[in-house]
Tab-separated table of C-alpha atoms in Angstrom:
chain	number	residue	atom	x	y	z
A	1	UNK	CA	5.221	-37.970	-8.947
A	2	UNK	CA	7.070	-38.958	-12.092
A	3	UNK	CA	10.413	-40.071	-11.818
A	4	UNK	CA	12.551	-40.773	-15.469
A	5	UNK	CA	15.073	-42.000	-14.354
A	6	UNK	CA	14.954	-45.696	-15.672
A	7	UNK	CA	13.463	-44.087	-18.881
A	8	UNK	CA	15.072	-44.703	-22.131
A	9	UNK	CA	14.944	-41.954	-24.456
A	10	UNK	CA	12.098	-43.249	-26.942
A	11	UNK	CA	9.699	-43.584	-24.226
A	12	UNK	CA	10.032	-40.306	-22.614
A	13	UNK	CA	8.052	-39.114	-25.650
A	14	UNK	CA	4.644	-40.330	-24.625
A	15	UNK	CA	5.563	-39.097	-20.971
A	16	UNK	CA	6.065	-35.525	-21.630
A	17	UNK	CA	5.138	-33.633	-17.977
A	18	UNK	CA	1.732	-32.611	-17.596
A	19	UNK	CA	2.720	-30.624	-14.174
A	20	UNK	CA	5.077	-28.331	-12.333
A	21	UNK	CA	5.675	-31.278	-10.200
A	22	UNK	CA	6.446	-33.591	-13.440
A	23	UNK	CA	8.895	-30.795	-14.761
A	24	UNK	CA	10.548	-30.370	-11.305
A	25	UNK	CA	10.840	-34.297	-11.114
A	26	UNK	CA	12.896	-34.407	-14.427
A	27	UNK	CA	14.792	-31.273	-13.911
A	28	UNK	CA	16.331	-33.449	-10.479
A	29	UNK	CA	17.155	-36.348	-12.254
A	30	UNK	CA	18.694	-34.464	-14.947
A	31	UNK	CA	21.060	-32.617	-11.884
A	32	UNK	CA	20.971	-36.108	-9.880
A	33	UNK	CA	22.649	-37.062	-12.944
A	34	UNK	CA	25.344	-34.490	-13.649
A	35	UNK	CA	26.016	-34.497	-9.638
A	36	UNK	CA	27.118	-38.093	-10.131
A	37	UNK	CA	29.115	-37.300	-13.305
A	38	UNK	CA	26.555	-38.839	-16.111
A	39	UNK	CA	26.736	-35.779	-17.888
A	40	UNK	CA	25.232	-37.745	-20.980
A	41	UNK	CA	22.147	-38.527	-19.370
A	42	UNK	CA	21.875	-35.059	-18.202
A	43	UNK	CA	22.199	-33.338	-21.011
A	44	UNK	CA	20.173	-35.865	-23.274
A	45	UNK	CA	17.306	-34.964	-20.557
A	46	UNK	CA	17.415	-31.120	-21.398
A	47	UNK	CA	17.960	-31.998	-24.538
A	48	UNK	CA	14.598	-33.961	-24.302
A	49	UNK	CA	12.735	-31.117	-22.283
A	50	UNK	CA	13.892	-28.265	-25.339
A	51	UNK	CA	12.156	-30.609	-27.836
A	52	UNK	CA	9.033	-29.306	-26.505
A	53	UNK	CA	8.153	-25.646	-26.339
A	54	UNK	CA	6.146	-25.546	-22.949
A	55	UNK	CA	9.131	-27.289	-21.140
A	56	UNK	CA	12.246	-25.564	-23.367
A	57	UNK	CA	13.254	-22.840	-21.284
A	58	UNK	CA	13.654	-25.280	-18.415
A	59	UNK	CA	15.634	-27.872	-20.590
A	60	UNK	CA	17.327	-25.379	-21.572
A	61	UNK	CA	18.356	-23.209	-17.800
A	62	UNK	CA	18.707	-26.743	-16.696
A	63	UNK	CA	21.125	-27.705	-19.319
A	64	UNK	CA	23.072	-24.548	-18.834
A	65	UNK	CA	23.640	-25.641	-15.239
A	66	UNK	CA	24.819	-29.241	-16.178
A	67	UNK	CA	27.527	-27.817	-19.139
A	68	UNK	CA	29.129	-25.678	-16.337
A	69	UNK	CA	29.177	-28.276	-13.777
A	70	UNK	CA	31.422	-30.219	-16.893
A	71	UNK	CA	33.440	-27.063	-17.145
A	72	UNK	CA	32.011	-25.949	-20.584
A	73	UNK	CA	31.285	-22.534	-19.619
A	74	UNK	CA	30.972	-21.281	-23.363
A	75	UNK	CA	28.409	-23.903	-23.639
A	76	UNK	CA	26.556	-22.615	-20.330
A	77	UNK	CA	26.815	-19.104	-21.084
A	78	UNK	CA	25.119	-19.757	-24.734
A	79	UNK	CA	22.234	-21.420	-23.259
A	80	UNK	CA	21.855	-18.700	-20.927
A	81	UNK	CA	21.385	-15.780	-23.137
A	82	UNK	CA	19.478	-17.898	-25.682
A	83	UNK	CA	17.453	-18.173	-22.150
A	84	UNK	CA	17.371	-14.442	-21.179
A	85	UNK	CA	16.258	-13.511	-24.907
A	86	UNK	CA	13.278	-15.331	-25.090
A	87	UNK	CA	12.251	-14.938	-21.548
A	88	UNK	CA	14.565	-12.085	-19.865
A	89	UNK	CA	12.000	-12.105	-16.218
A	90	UNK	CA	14.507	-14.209	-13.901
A	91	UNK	CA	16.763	-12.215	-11.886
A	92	UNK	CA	18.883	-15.652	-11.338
A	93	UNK	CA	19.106	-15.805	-15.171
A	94	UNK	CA	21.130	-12.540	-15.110
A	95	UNK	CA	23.024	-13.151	-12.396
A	96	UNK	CA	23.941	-16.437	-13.424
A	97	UNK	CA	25.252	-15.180	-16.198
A	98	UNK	CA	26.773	-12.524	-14.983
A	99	UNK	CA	28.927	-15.044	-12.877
A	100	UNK	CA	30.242	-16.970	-16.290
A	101	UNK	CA	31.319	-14.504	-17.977
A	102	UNK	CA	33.104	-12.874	-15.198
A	103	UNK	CA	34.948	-16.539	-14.654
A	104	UNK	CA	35.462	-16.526	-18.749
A	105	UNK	CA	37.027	-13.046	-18.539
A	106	UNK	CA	34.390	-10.917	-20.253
A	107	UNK	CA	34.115	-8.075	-17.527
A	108	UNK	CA	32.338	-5.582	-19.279
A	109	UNK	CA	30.015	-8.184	-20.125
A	110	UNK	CA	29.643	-9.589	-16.422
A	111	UNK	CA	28.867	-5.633	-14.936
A	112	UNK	CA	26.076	-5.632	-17.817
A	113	UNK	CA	24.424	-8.665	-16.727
A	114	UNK	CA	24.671	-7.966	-13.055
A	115	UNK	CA	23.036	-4.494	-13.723
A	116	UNK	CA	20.361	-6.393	-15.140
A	117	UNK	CA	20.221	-9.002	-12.920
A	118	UNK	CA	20.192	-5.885	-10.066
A	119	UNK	CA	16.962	-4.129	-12.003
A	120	UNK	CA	14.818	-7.154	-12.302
A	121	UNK	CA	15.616	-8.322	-8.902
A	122	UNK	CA	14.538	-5.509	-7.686
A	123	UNK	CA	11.325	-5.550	-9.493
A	124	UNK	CA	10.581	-8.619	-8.614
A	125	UNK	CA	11.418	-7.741	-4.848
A	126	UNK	CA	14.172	-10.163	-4.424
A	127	UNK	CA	16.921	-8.899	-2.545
A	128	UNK	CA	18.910	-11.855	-2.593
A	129	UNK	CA	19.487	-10.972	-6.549
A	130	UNK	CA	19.615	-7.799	-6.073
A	131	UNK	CA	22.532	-7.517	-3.267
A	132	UNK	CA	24.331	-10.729	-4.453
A	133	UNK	CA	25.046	-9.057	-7.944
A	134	UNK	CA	25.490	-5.728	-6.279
A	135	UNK	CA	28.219	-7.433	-4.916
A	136	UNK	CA	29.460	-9.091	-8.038
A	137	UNK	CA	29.645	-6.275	-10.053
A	138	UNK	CA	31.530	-4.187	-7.862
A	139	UNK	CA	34.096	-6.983	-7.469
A	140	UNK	CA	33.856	-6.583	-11.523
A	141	UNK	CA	33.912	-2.776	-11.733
A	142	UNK	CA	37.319	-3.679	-9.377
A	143	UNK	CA	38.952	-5.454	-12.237
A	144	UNK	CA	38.163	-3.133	-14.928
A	145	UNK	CA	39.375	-0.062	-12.633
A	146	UNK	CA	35.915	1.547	-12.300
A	147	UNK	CA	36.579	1.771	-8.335
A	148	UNK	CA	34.110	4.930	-7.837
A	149	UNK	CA	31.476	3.027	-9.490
A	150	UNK	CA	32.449	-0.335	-6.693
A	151	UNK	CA	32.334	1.877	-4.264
A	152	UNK	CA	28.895	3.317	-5.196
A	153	UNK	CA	27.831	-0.510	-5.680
A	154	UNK	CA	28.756	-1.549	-2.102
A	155	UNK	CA	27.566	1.350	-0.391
A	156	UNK	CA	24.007	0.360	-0.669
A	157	UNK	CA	24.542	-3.151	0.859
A	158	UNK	CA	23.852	-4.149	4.443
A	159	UNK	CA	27.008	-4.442	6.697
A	160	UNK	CA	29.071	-7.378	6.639
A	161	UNK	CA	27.364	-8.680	3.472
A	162	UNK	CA	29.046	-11.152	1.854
A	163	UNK	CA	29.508	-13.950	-0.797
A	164	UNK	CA	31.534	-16.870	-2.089
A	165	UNK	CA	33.531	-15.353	-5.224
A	166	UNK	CA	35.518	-18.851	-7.070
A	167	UNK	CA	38.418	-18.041	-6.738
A	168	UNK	CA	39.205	-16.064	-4.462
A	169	UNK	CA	36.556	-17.655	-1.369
A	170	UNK	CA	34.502	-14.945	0.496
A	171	UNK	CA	34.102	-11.466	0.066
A	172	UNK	CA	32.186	-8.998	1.423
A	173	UNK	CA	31.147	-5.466	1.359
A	174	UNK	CA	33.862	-3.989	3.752
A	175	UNK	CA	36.524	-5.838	1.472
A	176	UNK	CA	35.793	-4.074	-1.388
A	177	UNK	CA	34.797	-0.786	-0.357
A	178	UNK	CA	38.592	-0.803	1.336
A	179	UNK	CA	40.272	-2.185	-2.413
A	180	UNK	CA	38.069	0.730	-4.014
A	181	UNK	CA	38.889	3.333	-1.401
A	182	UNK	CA	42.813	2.479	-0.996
A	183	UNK	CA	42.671	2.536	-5.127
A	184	UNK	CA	41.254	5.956	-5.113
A	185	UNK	CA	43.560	7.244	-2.996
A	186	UNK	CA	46.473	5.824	-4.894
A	187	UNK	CA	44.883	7.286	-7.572
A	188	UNK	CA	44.481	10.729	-6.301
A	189	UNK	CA	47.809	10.721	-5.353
A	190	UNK	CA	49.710	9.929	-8.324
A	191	UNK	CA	47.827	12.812	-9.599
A	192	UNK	CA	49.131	15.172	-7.303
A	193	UNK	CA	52.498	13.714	-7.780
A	194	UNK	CA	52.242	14.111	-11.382
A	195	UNK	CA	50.970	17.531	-11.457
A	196	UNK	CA	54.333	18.938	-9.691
């Protein structure tokens, strides 16, 4: 297995990977790297990986993941849909970035991403996708006031599902099916109020 991690920059060119293996082994040194705060040495390996078409995707997910570890979510979510456009098949592509723009405060963005996130998870069969950014965009469709349509998102969900929102810690279904529910009703109310 290859392992760059002593490499200097001029001679990972003659050492481009040559397998899935090769790629995965780069792609952990470059997280090994931002995990121990040598965000420099992460990046420059993405950086290094999107000089090469059959590896720039990866570079490029990977270095998405290392700018919001730093905190530059702009930076992350940029890579990401420069990702998604050129090869829109990963459900965790979506959903990733479904999860920085709802921490950067573009909601209406976030719901769009988890809706796609939701379709191609489900094509591809992965419920893990699927559910997690069921979950996600309700919580979204909460912030925006769209509580019929967070209601309608949890209600296909297993019991008791639930997932870490930052933030706020864990949520699950039954917490916000009750926000959505309690909203309507305050909602339906004031209506009734208003109308005498």
């Amino acid at each position: 297995m290859l392992t760059i991690v002593s490499e200097s920059h001029r001679d990972m060119k003659s050492i481009r990977p040559k397998s899935e293996d090769e790629l995965e082994s780069i792609l952990k040194s470059a997280y090994d790297y931002a995990r121990s705060e040598n965000y420099e040495k992460a990046i420059e390996l993405c950086d290094w990986l999107m000089q090469d078409s059959s590896t720039e995707i990866a570079g490029r997910r990977e270095r998405a993941a290392v700018r919001s570890r730093m905190g530059d979510i702009d930076g992350a979510i940029i890579d990401l849909k420069y990702v998604i456009k050129t090869d829109g098949l990963e459900p965790a592509d979506f959903y990733t970035l479904g999860i920085l723009l709802l921490r950067n405060g573009s909601t209406i963005d976030a719901i769009e991403q988890f809706g796609d996130a939701v379709k191609t998870g489900d094509a591809a069969k992965n419920h893990y996708y699927k559910n997690s950014s069921l979950l996600f965009r309700a919580e979204a469709k909460l912030r925006v006031c769209d509580f019929e349509g967070a209601l309608k998102d949890v209600s296909g969900l297993p019991d008791g599902y639930n997932t870490y929102f930052s933030g706020t810690g864990m949520r699950s279904k039954e917490d916000i099916a009750g926000e959505a529910k309690t909203a309507i009703e305050r909602k339906a109310r004031s209506k009734f109020q208003f109308k005498k």
